[in-house]
Coordinates of C-alpha atoms in Angstrom, one line a residue:
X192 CA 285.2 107.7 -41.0
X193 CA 287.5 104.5 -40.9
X194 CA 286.7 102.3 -37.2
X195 CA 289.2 99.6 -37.0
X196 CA 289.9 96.8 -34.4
X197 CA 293.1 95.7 -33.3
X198 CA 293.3 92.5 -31.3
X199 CA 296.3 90.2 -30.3
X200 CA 297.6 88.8 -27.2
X201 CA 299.4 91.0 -24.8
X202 CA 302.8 89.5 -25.2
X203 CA 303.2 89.3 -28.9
X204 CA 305.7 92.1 -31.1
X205 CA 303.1 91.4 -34.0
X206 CA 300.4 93.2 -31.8
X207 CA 302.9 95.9 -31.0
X208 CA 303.3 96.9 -34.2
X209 CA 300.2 96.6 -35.4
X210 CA 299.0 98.8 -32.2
X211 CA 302.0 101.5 -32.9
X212 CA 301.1 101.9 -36.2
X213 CA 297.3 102.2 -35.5
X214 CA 297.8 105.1 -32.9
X215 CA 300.1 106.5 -35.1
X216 CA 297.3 106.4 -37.9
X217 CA 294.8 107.8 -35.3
X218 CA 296.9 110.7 -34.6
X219 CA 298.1 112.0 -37.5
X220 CA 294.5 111.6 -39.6
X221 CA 291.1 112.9 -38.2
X222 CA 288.9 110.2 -39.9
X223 CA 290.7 107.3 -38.6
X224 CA 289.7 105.7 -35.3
X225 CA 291.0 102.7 -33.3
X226 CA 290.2 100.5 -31.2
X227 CA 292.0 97.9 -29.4
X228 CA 291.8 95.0 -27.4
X229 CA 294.4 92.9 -25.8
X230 CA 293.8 90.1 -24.2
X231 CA 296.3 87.4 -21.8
X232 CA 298.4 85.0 -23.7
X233 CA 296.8 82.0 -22.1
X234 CA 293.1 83.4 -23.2
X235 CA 293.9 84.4 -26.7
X236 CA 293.5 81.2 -28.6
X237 CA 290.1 80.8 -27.5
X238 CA 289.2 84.1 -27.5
X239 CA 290.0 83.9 -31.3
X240 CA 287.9 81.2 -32.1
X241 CA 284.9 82.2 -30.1
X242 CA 285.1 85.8 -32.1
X243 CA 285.3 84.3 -35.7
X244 CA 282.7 81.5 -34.8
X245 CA 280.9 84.7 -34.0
X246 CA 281.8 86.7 -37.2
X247 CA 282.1 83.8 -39.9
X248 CA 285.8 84.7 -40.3
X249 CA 288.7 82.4 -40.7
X250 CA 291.8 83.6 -39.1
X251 CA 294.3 81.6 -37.0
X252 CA 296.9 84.2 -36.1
X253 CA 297.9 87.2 -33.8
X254 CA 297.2 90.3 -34.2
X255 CA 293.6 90.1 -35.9
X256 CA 292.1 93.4 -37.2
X257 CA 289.2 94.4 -38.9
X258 CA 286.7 97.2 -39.4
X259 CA 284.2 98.6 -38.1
X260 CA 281.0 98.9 -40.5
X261 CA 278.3 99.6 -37.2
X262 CA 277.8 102.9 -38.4
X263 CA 276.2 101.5 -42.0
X264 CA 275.0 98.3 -40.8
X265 CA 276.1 94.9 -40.8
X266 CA 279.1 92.9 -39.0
X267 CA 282.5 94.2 -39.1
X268 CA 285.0 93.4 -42.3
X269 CA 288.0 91.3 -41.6
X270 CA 290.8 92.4 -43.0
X271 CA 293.8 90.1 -41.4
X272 CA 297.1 89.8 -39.7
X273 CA 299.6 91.9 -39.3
X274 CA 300.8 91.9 -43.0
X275 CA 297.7 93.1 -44.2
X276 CA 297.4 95.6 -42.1
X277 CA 300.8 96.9 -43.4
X278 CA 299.7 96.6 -46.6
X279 CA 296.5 98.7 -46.2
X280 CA 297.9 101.5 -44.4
X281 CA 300.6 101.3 -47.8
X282 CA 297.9 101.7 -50.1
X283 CA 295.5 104.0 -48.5
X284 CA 297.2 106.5 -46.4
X285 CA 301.1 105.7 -47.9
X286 CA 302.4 104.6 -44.4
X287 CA 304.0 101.9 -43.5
X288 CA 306.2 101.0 -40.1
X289 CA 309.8 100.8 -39.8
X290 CA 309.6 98.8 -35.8
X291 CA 312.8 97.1 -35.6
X292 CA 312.6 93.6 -33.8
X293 CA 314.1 94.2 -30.4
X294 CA 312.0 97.7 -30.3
X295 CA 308.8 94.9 -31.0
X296 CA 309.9 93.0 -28.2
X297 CA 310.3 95.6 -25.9
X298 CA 306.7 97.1 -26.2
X299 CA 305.4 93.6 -26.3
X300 CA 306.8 93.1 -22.9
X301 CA 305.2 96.3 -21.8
X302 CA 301.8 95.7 -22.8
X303 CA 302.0 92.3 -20.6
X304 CA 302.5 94.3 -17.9
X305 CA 300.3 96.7 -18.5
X306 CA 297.3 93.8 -19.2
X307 CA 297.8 92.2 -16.0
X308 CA 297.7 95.7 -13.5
X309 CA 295.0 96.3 -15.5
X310 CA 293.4 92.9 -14.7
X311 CA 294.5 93.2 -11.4
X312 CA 293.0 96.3 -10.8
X313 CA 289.5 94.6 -12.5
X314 CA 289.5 91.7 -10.2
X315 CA 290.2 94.7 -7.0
X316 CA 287.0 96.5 -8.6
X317 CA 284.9 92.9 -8.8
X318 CA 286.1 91.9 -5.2
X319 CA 284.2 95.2 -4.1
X320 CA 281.0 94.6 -6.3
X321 CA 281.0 90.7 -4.9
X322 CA 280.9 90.5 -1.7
X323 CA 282.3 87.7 0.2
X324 CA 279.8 85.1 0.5
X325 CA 280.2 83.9 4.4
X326 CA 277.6 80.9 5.5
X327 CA 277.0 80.0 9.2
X328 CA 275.3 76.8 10.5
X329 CA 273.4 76.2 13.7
X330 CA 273.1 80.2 13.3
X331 CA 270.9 80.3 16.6
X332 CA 273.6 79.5 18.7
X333 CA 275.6 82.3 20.8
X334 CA 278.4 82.2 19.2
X335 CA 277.1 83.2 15.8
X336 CA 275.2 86.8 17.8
X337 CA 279.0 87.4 18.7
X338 CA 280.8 86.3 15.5
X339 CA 278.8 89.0 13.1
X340 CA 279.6 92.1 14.3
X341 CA 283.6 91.0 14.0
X342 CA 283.0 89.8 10.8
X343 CA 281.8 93.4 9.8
X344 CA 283.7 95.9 11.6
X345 CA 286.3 95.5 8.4
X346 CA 288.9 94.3 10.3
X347 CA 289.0 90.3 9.4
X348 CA 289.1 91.1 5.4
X349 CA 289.9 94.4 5.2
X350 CA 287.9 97.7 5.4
X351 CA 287.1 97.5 2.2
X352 CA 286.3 94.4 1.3
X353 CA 282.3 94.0 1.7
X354 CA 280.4 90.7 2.9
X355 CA 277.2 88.8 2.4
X356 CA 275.6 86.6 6.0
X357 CA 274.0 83.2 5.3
X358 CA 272.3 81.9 8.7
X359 CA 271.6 78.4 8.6
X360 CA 269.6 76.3 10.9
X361 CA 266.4 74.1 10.9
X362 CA 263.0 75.5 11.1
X363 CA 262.1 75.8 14.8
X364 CA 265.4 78.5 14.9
X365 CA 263.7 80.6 12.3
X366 CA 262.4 83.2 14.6
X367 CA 265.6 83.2 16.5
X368 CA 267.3 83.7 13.4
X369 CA 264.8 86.7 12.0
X370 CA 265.8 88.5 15.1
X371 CA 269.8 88.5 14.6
X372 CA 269.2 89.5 11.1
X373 CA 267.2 92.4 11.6
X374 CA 269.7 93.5 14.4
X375 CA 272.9 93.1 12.6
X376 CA 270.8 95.5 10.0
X377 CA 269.9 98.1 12.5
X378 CA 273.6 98.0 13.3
X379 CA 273.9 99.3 9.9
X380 CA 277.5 97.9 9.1
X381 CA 279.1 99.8 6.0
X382 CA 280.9 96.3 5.2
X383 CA 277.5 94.3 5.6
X384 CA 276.5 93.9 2.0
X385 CA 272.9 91.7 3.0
X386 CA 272.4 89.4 5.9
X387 CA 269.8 86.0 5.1
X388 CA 268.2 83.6 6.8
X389 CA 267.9 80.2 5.7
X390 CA 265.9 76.9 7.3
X391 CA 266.2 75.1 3.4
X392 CA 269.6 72.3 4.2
X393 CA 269.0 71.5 0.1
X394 CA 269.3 75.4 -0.7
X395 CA 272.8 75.7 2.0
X396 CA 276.0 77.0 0.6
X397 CA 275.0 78.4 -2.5
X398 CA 278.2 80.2 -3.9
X399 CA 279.7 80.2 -0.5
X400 CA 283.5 81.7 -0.3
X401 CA 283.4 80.5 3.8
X402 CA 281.6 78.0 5.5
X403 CA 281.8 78.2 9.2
X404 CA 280.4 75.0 10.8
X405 CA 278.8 75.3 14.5
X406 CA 277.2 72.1 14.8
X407 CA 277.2 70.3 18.2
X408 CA 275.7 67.6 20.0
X409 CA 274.8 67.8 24.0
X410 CA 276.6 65.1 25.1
X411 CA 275.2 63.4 28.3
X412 CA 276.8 59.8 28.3
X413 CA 274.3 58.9 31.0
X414 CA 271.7 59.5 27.9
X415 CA 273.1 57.5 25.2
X416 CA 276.5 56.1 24.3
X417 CA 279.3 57.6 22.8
X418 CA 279.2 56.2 19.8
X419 CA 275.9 57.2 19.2
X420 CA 276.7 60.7 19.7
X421 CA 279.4 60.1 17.4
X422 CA 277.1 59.0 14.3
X423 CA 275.2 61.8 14.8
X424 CA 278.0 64.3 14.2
X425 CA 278.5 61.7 11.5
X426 CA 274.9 62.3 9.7
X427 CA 275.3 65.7 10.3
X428 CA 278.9 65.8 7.6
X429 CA 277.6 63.3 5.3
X430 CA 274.2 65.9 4.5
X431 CA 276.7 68.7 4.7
X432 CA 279.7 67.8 2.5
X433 CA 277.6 66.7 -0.6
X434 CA 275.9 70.2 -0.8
X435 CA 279.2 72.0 -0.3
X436 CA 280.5 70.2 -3.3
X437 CA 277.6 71.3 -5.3
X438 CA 276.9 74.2 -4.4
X439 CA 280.2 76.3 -2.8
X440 CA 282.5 77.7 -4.6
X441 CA 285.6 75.2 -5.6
X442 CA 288.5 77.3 -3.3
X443 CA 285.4 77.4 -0.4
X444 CA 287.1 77.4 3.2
X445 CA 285.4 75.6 5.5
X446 CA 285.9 75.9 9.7
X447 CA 284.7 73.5 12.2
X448 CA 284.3 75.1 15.4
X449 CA 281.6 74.5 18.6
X450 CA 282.0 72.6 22.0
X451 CA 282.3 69.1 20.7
X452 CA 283.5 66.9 17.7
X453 CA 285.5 69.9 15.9
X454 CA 288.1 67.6 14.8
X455 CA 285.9 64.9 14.0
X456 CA 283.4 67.4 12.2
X457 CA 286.5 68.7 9.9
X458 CA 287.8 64.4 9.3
X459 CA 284.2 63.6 8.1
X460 CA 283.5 66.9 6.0
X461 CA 286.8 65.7 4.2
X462 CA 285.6 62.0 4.0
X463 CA 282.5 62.7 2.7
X464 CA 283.2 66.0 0.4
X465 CA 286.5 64.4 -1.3
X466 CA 286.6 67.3 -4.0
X467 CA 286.6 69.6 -1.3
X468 CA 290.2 71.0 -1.2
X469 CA 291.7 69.3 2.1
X470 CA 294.0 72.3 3.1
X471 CA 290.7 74.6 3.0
X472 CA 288.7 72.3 5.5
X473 CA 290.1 73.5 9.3
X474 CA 289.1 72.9 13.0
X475 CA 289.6 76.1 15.4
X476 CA 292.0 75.6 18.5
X477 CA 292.6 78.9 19.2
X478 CA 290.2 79.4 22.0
X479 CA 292.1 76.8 23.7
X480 CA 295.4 78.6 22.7
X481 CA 294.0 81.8 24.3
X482 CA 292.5 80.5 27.2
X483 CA 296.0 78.8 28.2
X484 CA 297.5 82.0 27.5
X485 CA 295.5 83.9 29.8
X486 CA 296.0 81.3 32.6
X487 CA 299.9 81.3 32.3
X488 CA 299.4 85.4 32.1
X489 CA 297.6 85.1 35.3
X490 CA 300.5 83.2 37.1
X491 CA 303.2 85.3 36.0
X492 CA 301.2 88.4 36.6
X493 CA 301.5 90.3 33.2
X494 CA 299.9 90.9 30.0
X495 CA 298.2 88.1 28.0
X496 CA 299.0 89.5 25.0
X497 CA 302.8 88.8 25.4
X498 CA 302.4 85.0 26.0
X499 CA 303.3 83.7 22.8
X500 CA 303.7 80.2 20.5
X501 CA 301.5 78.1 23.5
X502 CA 301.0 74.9 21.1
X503 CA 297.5 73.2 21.8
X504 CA 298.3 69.8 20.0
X505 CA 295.6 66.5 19.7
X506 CA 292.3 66.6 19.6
X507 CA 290.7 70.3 20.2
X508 CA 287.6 68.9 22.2
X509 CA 288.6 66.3 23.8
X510 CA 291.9 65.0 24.6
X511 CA 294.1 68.1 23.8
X512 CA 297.8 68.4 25.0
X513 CA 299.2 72.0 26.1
X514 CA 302.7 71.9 25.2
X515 CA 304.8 75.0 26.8
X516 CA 308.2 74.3 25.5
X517 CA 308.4 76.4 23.2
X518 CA 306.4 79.2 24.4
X519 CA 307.8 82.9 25.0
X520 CA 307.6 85.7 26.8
X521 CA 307.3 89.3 25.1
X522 CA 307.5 92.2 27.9
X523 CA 308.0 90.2 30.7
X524 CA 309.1 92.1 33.8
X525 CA 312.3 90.5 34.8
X526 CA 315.9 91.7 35.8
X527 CA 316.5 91.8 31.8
X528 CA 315.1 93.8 29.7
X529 CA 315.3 94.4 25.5
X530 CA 313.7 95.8 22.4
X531 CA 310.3 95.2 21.9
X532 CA 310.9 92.4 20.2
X533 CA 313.2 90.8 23.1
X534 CA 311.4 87.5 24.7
X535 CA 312.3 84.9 27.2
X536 CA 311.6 81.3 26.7
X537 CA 308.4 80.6 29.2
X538 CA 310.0 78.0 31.0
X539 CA 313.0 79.5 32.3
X540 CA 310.4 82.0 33.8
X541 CA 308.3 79.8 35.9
X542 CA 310.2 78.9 39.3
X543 CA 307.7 77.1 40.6
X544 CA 308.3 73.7 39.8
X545 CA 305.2 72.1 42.1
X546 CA 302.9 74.3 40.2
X547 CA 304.4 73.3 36.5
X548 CA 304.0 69.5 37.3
X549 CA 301.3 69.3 39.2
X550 CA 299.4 72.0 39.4
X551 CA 299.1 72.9 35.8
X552 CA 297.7 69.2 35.5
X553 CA 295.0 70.2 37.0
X554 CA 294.9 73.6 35.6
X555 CA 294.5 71.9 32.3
X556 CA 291.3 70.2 33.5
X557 CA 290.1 73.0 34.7
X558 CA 290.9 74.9 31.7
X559 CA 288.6 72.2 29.8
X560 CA 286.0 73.5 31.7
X561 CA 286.3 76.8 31.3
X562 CA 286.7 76.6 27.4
X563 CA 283.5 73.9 27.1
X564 CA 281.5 76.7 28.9
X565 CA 282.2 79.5 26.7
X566 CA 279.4 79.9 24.2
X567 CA 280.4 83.9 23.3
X568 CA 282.8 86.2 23.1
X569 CA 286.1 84.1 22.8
X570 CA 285.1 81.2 20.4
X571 CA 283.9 84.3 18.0
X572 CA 286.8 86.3 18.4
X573 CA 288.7 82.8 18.2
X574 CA 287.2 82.9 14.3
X575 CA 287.8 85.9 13.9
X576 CA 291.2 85.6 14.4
X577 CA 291.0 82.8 12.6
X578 CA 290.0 84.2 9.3
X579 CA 292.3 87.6 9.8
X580 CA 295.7 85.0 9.6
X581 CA 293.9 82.8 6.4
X582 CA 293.7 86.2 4.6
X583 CA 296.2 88.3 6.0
X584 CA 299.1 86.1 7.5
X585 CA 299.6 85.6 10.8
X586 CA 302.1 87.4 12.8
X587 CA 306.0 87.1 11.7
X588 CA 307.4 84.0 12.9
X589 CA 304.2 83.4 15.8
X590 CA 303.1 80.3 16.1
X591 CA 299.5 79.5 15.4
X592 CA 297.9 75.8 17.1
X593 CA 295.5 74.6 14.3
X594 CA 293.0 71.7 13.6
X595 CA 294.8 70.2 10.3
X596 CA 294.5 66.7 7.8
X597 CA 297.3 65.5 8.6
X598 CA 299.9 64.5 6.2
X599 CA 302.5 62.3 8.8
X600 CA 303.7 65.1 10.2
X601 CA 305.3 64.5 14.2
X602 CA 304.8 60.9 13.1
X603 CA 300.9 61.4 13.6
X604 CA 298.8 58.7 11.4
X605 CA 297.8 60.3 7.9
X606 CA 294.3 60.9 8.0
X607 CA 292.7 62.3 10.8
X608 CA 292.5 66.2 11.6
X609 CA 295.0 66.9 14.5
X610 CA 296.0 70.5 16.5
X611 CA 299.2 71.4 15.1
X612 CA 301.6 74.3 15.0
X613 CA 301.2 76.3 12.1
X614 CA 301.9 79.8 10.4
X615 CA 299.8 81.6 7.6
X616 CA 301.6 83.2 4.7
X617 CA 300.0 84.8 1.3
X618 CA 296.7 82.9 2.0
X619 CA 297.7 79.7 3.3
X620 CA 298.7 78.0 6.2
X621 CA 302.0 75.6 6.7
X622 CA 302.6 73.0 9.4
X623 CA 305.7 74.1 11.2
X624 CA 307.9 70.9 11.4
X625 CA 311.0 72.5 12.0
X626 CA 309.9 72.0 15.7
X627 CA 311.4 69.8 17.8
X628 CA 309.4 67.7 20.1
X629 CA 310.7 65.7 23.1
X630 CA 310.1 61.9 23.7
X631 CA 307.2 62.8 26.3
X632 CA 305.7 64.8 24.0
X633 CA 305.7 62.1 21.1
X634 CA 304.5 59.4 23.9
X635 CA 301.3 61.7 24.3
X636 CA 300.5 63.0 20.8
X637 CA 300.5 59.2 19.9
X638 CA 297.8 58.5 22.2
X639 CA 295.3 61.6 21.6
X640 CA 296.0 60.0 17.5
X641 CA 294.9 56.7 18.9
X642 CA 292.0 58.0 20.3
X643 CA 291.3 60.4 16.9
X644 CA 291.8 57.0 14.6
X645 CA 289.5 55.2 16.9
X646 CA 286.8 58.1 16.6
X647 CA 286.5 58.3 12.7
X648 CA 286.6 54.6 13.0
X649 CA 283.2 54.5 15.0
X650 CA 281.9 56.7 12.7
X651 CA 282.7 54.9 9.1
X652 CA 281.2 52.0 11.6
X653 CA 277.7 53.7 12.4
X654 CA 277.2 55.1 9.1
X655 CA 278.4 51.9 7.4
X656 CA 276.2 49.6 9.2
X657 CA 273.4 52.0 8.6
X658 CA 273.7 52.4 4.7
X659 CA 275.3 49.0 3.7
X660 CA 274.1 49.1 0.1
X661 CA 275.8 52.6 -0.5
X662 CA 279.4 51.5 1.4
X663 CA 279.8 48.9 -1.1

């Protein structure tokens, strides 16, 4: 029985014919058998010289065939290109192919297509068989008990898309740790590949696909300064970034959230981890979206839900600015009404003018409180969210407010990681600077930068005077 190999790059008309009249051999005479293998026009070349470093062989061109001697021993027998493939098939079997050239280009075009659904479908298969490798620091915190079960439920990557845990945290949290591990695994998740904990910092990240950073610091000024707080969020990046560069995959997302710092947390990871892609390194602000939602929901008594494009601009926990002028209204009860899609700009719907200048002032602080408190259910869902919109795209035309490098955009110093406006599409996010902003606006996004320059400049400072040798 003859076994022959045909191999070429998807794309070429040599391979075409050379595959046509192989099938056509196949079919019409019992003891002849192919085999083929096609590989991506970008791979082929060294594909080729990994197979005849292999096989002793010296062959430069596409198609390359040869035969199969497995069932008598030995390595296979090279028997050429196209041409000589021809000329066999004359000899032995008196066949030869009559492909015209444009028929040659046609099929060539076909198998392309055909090789990449087909790796397409491969790389489906493989995203089942690997999970998504998600790792979560400070993992004792409540925020992370919260965070897991949304992560799971299929609903942030898709229900069939599985998922591997990595809790993080130092030694003295390993108990704490043991016991949300064993009670995400009684929950028994379909989705929930393997949950880990880890207390090893050297050992963090290891073939991470997310990196979800909870770090904080209890800030009590009365304590210690500010700036020494700030050094230690500081310390924290510059043991962190090194180890995601190492050890995380190289298109790793990483997301700084927690109750202070998340903008500084996200500037440092990116000072200290420069290979780290800087679109892929985020700071959450939509639990400060959501939160001014629900309080402008509140006042106009209807449904959070259809409060929409609320930007939260500056810096997400500290000095943030709640901008409202281009905010809607979807399903507001007013003498108008419309398709589902219908909305009303926010501000036309607020009458009270004592409560929109001097109330929501107020309200803002108070709204500070309220989302510096909350250690559950909405900076998890806030995640969540989050990570839906990075993999999935965010809602048509919705505005999302988002901790981003920023690039100059709004005139804001390059640099620093700032809450923006932004929208996600096919896996990536976009600053929306369409948007207009008014003078007020600009006046108080240039102070919250001032204040973000000022922070990262304390902490260069600290870490600087600390490790002199290494800043030179």
């Amino acid at each position: 029985m003859a076994k022959f190999v045909v191999a070429g790059k998807a794309n070429c008309p040599y391979y075409a014919k050379a595959e046509l009249l192989a099938d056509y051999l196949q079919t019409n005479l019992p003891s002849f058998r192919v085999h083929k293998i096609t590989q991506h026009p970008d791979k082929w070349e060294q594909w080729l010289h990994d197979i005849c470093e292999t096989n002793g062989w010296e062959h430069r061109q596409c198609p390359i065939i040869w035969r199969e001697l497995l069932d008598r021993g030995g390595k296979g027998q090279l028997l050429g290109g196209l041409n000589d493939f021809l000329e066999y098939a004359q000899r032995y079997y008196g066949i030869t192919s009559m492909m015209l050239s444009e028929e040659m280009l046609d099929i060539a075009e076909e198998n392309l297509q055909a090789h990449l659904a087909i790796v397409k479908e491969d790389e489906e298969i493989k995203s089942l068989i690997k999970p998504i490798q998600i790792w979560i620091t400070s993992a004792s915190v409540p925020i992370c008990y919260h965070l897991i079960p949304l992560l799971a439920n299929g609903e942030v990557f898709g229900m069939t898309t599985e998922i591997s845990i990595h809790l993080l945290d130092a030694e003295q949290f390993k108990e704490i740790l043991c016991g949300i591990v064993m009670e995400a695994e009684d929950m028994a998740f379909p989705l929930l590949r393997s949950i880990s904990e880890h207390t090893k910092t050297d050992q963090a990240f290891i073939d991470a696909d997310i990196i979800i950073v909870l770090d904080d610091v209890l800030l009590n000024l009365d304590v210690q300064s500010l700036e020494n707080y700030i050094r230690e969020v500081s310390e924290i990046c510059q043991v962190y970034a090194p180890l995601i560069e190492k050890n995380a995959k190289g298109e790793v997302k990483v997301i700084s959230s927690g109750k202070t710092f998340a903008n500084l947390k996200a500037t440092m990871l990116r000072t200290y981890g420069p290979s780290i892609r800087p679109e892929n390194i985020i700071a959450i602000s939509t639990s400060w979206e959501s939160a001014a939602k629900a309080m402008l929901a509140r006042k106009l008594n209807m449904n959070t839900a259809g409060v929409k494009d609320v930007i939260v601009w500056g810096n997400i926990t500290g000095s943030n600015y709640i901008d409202l002028s281009h905010a809607k209204l979807y399903g507001y009860d007013c003498a108008i009404r419309g398709p589902p899609n219908f909305h009303r700009p926010l501000l036309n719907m607020i009458y009270d003018s004592e409560w929109m200048h001097s109330e929501l002032l107020s309200a803002q602080s108070t709204l500070r409180s309220r989302v510096s408190r909350c250690t559950g259910m909405l900076p998890a869902h806030a995640i969540a969210m989050l990570l839906q919109y990075w993999y999935h795209g965010s809602p048509s035309e919705e505005i999302i407010s988002l901790g981003v490098l920023s690039e100059g955009q709004f005139c804001i110093p390059e640099g620093i990681v700032f809450s923006m406006p932004v929208r996600f599409r096919n896996g990536n996010w976009e600053v929306v600077t369409e948007l207009e902003i008014n003078e007020t606006t600009q006046k108080v996004l240039g102070r919250i930068s001032h204040e973000l320059v000022q922070e990262k400049l304390v902490a260069l400072k600290e870490i600087n005077e600390m490790h002199p040798y290494e800043a030179e």
